[in-house]
Amino acid sequence: MMPEETTFGFRDVPLREKQGLVDEVFHTVARRYDLMNDLMSGGLHRIWKDATVAWLSPPRRGGPYRVLDLAGGTGDVATRIVERSDGHAEVTVADINGSMLAVGRERAEKRGLPIRFVEANAESLPFPDARFDACTIAFGIRNVPRIDVALKEIHRVLRHGGRFLCLEFSAASVPVLDRLYDNYSFRVIPLIGQIVAGDRESYQYLVESIRMFPNQEQFAARIRDAGFERVSYRNLSGGIAAIHSGWKL
């Protein structure tokens, strides 16, 4: 039986209500998404996204290379994939939030990038089995109400031999660093959100959601449970973030 409650930051909320609450946060921050990530990571998210796409290493030639960038509404990671593949990769961005997609679509059109944008729920993807060669998700999986359902959907839409890469805030592995980051997260980020964006609550939720997310080993186990093999991860910046990798074999 599915749980009737889940977490929204530090609060327990009815499962059916979480998606609406998360949607409201991202409707609010969509136009300030880059600022949000700069605040959350001290600007490091740009380097972390580069590292994720470098690990994916999309091919620059050969047959079609189809990538699903999940919860990637603003097209930040998708743009990097297209550029690193010299335009060879066929990238579809799927996001449940229309405001985020609008930002991404506008940016892609301005730059002339061939990225497809689709409004979709990660727990019920509107794509056939074995459609994609790779799936990426950056800072999105922790906002999904039923993470294990989404992981199984990602596994379903990947072809045999396909790869999953997930970039997410994680558990700092350096004792002093974890205390410093906790202090910064809870004392500074919501305050800056209030001053810069006039929105303390959204930033408070985002900080809390990071703390509620499973650590590196726990999340790796859940990826394996979804059917992925050769699961591994790389810590970034002392474990403040981590990239998880899994293969459909």
CSV table of C-alpha atoms in Angstrom, one decimal:
chain,number,residue,atom,x,y,z
A,1,MET,CA,0.0,0.0,0.0
A,2,MET,CA,1.3,3.5,-0.9
A,3,PRO,CA,2.0,5.8,2.0
A,4,GLU,CA,-0.8,8.4,2.5
A,5,GLU,CA,1.7,11.0,3.7
A,6,THR,CA,5.1,12.2,2.5
A,7,THR,CA,7.5,15.1,3.3
A,8,PHE,CA,7.4,18.6,2.1
A,9,GLY,CA,10.6,20.0,3.7
A,10,PHE,CA,10.3,19.2,7.3
A,11,ARG,CA,6.5,18.9,7.2
A,12,ASP,CA,4.4,15.8,6.7
A,13,VAL,CA,1.8,16.4,4.1
A,14,PRO,CA,-0.8,14.2,2.3
A,15,LEU,CA,0.8,12.5,-0.7
A,16,ARG,CA,-1.8,13.9,-3.0
A,17,GLU,CA,-1.0,17.5,-2.0
A,18,LYS,CA,2.8,17.5,-2.3
A,19,GLN,CA,3.0,18.0,-6.1
A,20,GLY,CA,0.8,21.1,-5.9
A,21,LEU,CA,2.9,22.5,-3.1
A,22,VAL,CA,6.1,21.9,-5.1
A,23,ASP,CA,4.6,23.3,-8.2
A,24,GLU,CA,3.8,26.5,-6.4
A,25,VAL,CA,7.4,26.9,-5.3
A,26,PHE,CA,8.7,26.6,-8.8
A,27,HIS,CA,6.0,28.8,-10.3
A,28,THR,CA,7.3,31.4,-7.9
A,29,VAL,CA,11.0,31.0,-8.6
A,30,ALA,CA,10.9,30.1,-12.3
A,31,ARG,CA,12.2,33.5,-13.5
A,32,ARG,CA,14.8,33.5,-10.7
A,33,TYR,CA,15.9,29.8,-11.1
A,34,ASP,CA,19.6,30.6,-11.8
A,35,LEU,CA,19.6,33.0,-8.8
A,36,MET,CA,18.1,30.2,-6.7
A,37,ASN,CA,20.7,27.7,-7.6
A,38,ASP,CA,23.5,30.3,-7.1
A,39,LEU,CA,22.2,30.9,-3.6
A,40,MET,CA,21.8,27.2,-2.8
A,41,SER,CA,25.3,26.3,-4.1
A,42,GLY,CA,27.3,29.4,-3.9
A,43,GLY,CA,27.5,29.4,-7.7
A,44,LEU,CA,29.0,25.9,-7.8
A,45,HIS,CA,25.9,24.4,-9.5
A,46,ARG,CA,27.3,25.6,-12.9
A,47,ILE,CA,30.5,23.6,-12.3
A,48,TRP,CA,28.5,20.6,-11.0
A,49,LYS,CA,26.3,20.6,-14.1
A,50,ASP,CA,29.4,20.7,-16.4
A,51,ALA,CA,30.8,17.7,-14.5
A,52,THR,CA,27.5,15.8,-14.9
A,53,VAL,CA,27.5,16.3,-18.7
A,54,ALA,CA,31.2,15.5,-18.9
A,55,TRP,CA,30.5,12.2,-17.2
A,56,LEU,CA,27.6,11.5,-19.6
A,57,SER,CA,30.0,12.3,-22.5
A,58,PRO,CA,27.3,12.4,-25.2
A,59,PRO,CA,28.7,11.3,-28.6
A,60,ARG,CA,29.4,13.8,-31.4
A,61,ARG,CA,28.6,11.4,-34.2
A,62,GLY,CA,27.0,8.1,-35.1
A,63,GLY,CA,23.4,7.2,-34.9
A,64,PRO,CA,20.7,9.2,-33.1
A,65,TYR,CA,21.5,9.8,-29.4
A,66,ARG,CA,18.3,10.5,-27.6
A,67,VAL,CA,18.5,12.1,-24.1
A,68,LEU,CA,15.6,12.8,-21.7
A,69,ASP,CA,16.4,15.7,-19.3
A,70,LEU,CA,13.9,15.2,-16.6
A,71,ALA,CA,12.7,18.1,-14.3
A,72,GLY,CA,15.0,20.3,-16.5
A,73,GLY,CA,12.4,23.0,-17.3
A,74,THR,CA,14.8,25.9,-17.9
A,75,GLY,CA,17.0,23.9,-20.2
A,76,ASP,CA,20.2,24.4,-18.3
A,77,VAL,CA,21.5,20.9,-18.5
A,78,ALA,CA,19.9,20.2,-21.9
A,79,THR,CA,21.8,23.2,-23.4
A,80,ARG,CA,25.1,21.8,-22.1
A,81,ILE,CA,24.3,18.4,-23.6
A,82,VAL,CA,23.5,19.8,-27.0
A,83,GLU,CA,26.7,21.9,-27.0
A,84,ARG,CA,29.0,19.1,-25.8
A,85,SER,CA,27.6,16.8,-28.5
A,86,ASP,CA,28.1,19.5,-31.1
A,87,GLY,CA,24.4,19.4,-31.8
A,88,HIS,CA,24.3,15.7,-32.3
A,89,ALA,CA,22.2,14.8,-29.2
A,90,GLU,CA,18.4,14.9,-29.5
A,91,VAL,CA,17.3,16.3,-26.2
A,92,THR,CA,13.8,16.3,-24.8
A,93,VAL,CA,13.2,18.3,-21.6
A,94,ALA,CA,10.3,17.0,-19.5
A,95,ASP,CA,9.0,19.0,-16.5
A,96,ILE,CA,5.7,19.1,-14.7
A,97,ASN,CA,5.9,22.9,-14.2
A,98,GLY,CA,4.7,25.0,-17.1
A,99,SER,CA,6.4,28.2,-15.8
A,100,MET,CA,9.8,26.5,-15.8
A,101,LEU,CA,9.2,25.1,-19.3
A,102,ALA,CA,8.3,28.6,-20.5
A,103,VAL,CA,11.6,29.9,-19.4
A,104,GLY,CA,13.5,27.1,-21.0
A,105,ARG,CA,11.6,27.3,-24.3
A,106,GLU,CA,12.3,31.0,-24.5
A,107,ARG,CA,16.0,30.6,-23.9
A,108,ALA,CA,16.3,27.7,-26.4
A,109,GLU,CA,14.5,29.7,-29.1
A,110,LYS,CA,16.7,32.7,-28.5
A,111,ARG,CA,19.8,30.6,-29.0
A,112,GLY,CA,18.4,28.5,-31.8
A,113,LEU,CA,18.9,25.2,-29.9
A,114,PRO,CA,16.9,22.2,-31.1
A,115,ILE,CA,15.5,21.2,-27.7
A,116,ARG,CA,12.0,19.7,-27.3
A,117,PHE,CA,10.0,20.7,-24.3
A,118,VAL,CA,7.3,18.5,-22.9
A,119,GLU,CA,5.0,19.0,-19.8
A,120,ALA,CA,5.1,15.7,-18.0
A,121,ASN,CA,4.9,14.0,-14.6
A,122,ALA,CA,8.1,12.1,-13.7
A,123,GLU,CA,5.9,9.4,-12.1
A,124,SER,CA,4.0,8.8,-15.3
A,125,LEU,CA,6.1,9.6,-18.3
A,126,PRO,CA,4.3,10.0,-21.7
A,127,PHE,CA,7.0,8.1,-23.6
A,128,PRO,CA,7.2,4.6,-25.0
A,129,ASP,CA,9.4,1.9,-23.5
A,130,ALA,CA,13.1,2.0,-24.4
A,131,ARG,CA,12.8,5.4,-26.1
A,132,PHE,CA,16.0,7.1,-24.8
A,133,ASP,CA,19.7,6.4,-24.7
A,134,ALA,CA,20.2,8.4,-21.5
A,135,CYS,CA,18.2,10.3,-18.9
A,136,THR,CA,19.6,13.1,-16.7
A,137,ILE,CA,18.0,14.9,-13.8
A,138,ALA,CA,19.6,17.8,-11.9
A,139,PHE,CA,18.3,19.0,-8.6
A,140,GLY,CA,14.8,17.7,-9.4
A,141,ILE,CA,14.5,14.2,-8.0
A,142,ARG,CA,14.1,15.3,-4.4
A,143,ASN,CA,10.9,17.2,-5.3
A,144,VAL,CA,9.1,14.2,-6.7
A,145,PRO,CA,6.4,12.9,-4.4
A,146,ARG,CA,7.2,9.2,-5.1
A,147,ILE,CA,10.8,9.0,-6.0
A,148,ASP,CA,10.8,5.2,-6.4
A,149,VAL,CA,8.0,5.4,-8.9
A,150,ALA,CA,9.9,8.0,-10.9
A,151,LEU,CA,13.1,5.9,-10.9
A,152,LYS,CA,11.1,2.9,-12.3
A,153,GLU,CA,9.6,5.1,-15.0
A,154,ILE,CA,13.1,6.3,-15.9
A,155,HIS,CA,14.3,2.7,-16.1
A,156,ARG,CA,11.3,1.9,-18.4
A,157,VAL,CA,11.9,4.6,-20.9
A,158,LEU,CA,15.6,3.9,-21.3
A,159,ARG,CA,16.8,1.4,-23.9
A,160,HIS,CA,18.9,-1.6,-23.0
A,161,GLY,CA,22.3,-0.2,-22.3
A,162,GLY,CA,20.9,3.2,-21.5
A,163,ARG,CA,22.3,5.4,-18.7
A,164,PHE,CA,20.8,7.4,-15.9
A,165,LEU,CA,22.6,10.3,-14.3
A,166,CYS,CA,21.3,12.2,-11.3
A,167,LEU,CA,22.8,15.4,-9.9
A,168,GLU,CA,21.5,16.3,-6.5
A,169,PHE,CA,22.4,18.0,-3.2
A,170,SER,CA,23.7,15.3,-0.8
A,171,ALA,CA,25.3,14.7,2.5
A,172,ALA,CA,28.6,16.5,3.0
A,173,SER,CA,31.4,14.0,3.9
A,174,VAL,CA,33.8,16.5,5.5
A,175,PRO,CA,32.9,17.0,9.2
A,176,VAL,CA,33.6,20.8,9.4
A,177,LEU,CA,32.1,21.4,5.9
A,178,ASP,CA,28.8,19.8,6.8
A,179,ARG,CA,28.4,22.1,9.9
A,180,LEU,CA,29.4,25.2,7.9
A,181,TYR,CA,27.0,24.3,5.0
A,182,ASP,CA,24.1,23.6,7.5
A,183,ASN,CA,24.7,27.1,9.1
A,184,TYR,CA,24.8,28.7,5.7
A,185,SER,CA,21.7,26.8,4.4
A,186,PHE,CA,19.4,27.5,7.3
A,187,ARG,CA,20.5,30.9,8.5
A,188,VAL,CA,21.6,32.6,5.2
A,189,ILE,CA,19.7,31.2,2.2
A,190,PRO,CA,16.1,31.9,3.4
A,191,LEU,CA,17.2,35.4,4.5
A,192,ILE,CA,18.7,36.1,1.1
A,193,GLY,CA,15.6,34.7,-0.6
A,194,GLN,CA,13.5,37.1,1.4
A,195,ILE,CA,15.8,40.1,0.6
A,196,VAL,CA,16.6,39.4,-3.1
A,197,ALA,CA,13.4,37.6,-4.2
A,198,GLY,CA,10.9,38.6,-1.6
A,199,ASP,CA,10.2,34.9,-0.9
A,200,ARG,CA,11.5,33.4,2.2
A,201,GLU,CA,9.2,30.4,2.3
A,202,SER,CA,10.2,28.9,-1.0
A,203,TYR,CA,13.8,29.0,-0.1
A,204,GLN,CA,13.2,27.6,3.3
A,205,TYR,CA,11.4,24.6,1.7
A,206,LEU,CA,14.3,24.0,-0.7
A,207,VAL,CA,16.8,24.0,2.1
A,208,GLU,CA,14.7,21.6,4.2
A,209,SER,CA,14.1,19.3,1.1
A,210,ILE,CA,17.9,18.9,0.8
A,211,ARG,CA,18.2,17.7,4.4
A,212,MET,CA,15.3,15.2,4.0
A,213,PHE,CA,16.9,13.6,0.9
A,214,PRO,CA,18.7,10.3,1.4
A,215,ASN,CA,22.4,10.2,1.6
A,216,GLN,CA,24.7,8.9,-1.2
A,217,GLU,CA,24.6,5.2,-0.2
A,218,GLN,CA,20.8,5.2,0.6
A,219,PHE,CA,20.0,6.8,-2.8
A,220,ALA,CA,22.3,4.4,-4.6
A,221,ALA,CA,20.4,1.5,-3.1
A,222,ARG,CA,17.1,3.0,-4.3
A,223,ILE,CA,18.5,3.3,-7.8
A,224,ARG,CA,19.5,-0.4,-7.7
A,225,ASP,CA,16.0,-1.3,-6.4
A,226,ALA,CA,14.5,0.4,-9.5
A,227,GLY,CA,16.4,-2.1,-11.7
A,228,PHE,CA,19.6,-0.2,-12.5
A,229,GLU,CA,23.0,-1.9,-12.5
A,230,ARG,CA,26.6,-0.8,-12.1
A,231,VAL,CA,25.3,2.0,-9.8
A,232,SER,CA,28.0,4.4,-8.6
A,233,TYR,CA,28.4,8.0,-7.5
A,234,ARG,CA,30.8,10.8,-7.4
A,235,ASN,CA,30.9,13.4,-4.6
A,236,LEU,CA,31.3,17.0,-5.5
A,237,SER,CA,32.7,19.7,-3.3
A,238,GLY,CA,33.1,17.4,-0.3
A,239,GLY,CA,29.7,15.8,-0.8
A,240,ILE,CA,27.6,18.9,-0.8
A,241,ALA,CA,26.3,17.5,-4.1
A,242,ALA,CA,26.7,14.1,-5.7
A,243,ILE,CA,26.3,12.6,-9.2
A,244,HIS,CA,24.7,9.1,-9.2
A,245,SER,CA,25.1,6.9,-12.3
A,246,GLY,CA,23.2,3.7,-13.2
A,247,TRP,CA,22.8,1.6,-16.3
A,248,LYS,CA,19.9,-0.4,-17.7
A,249,LEU,CA,21.6,-3.7,-18.5
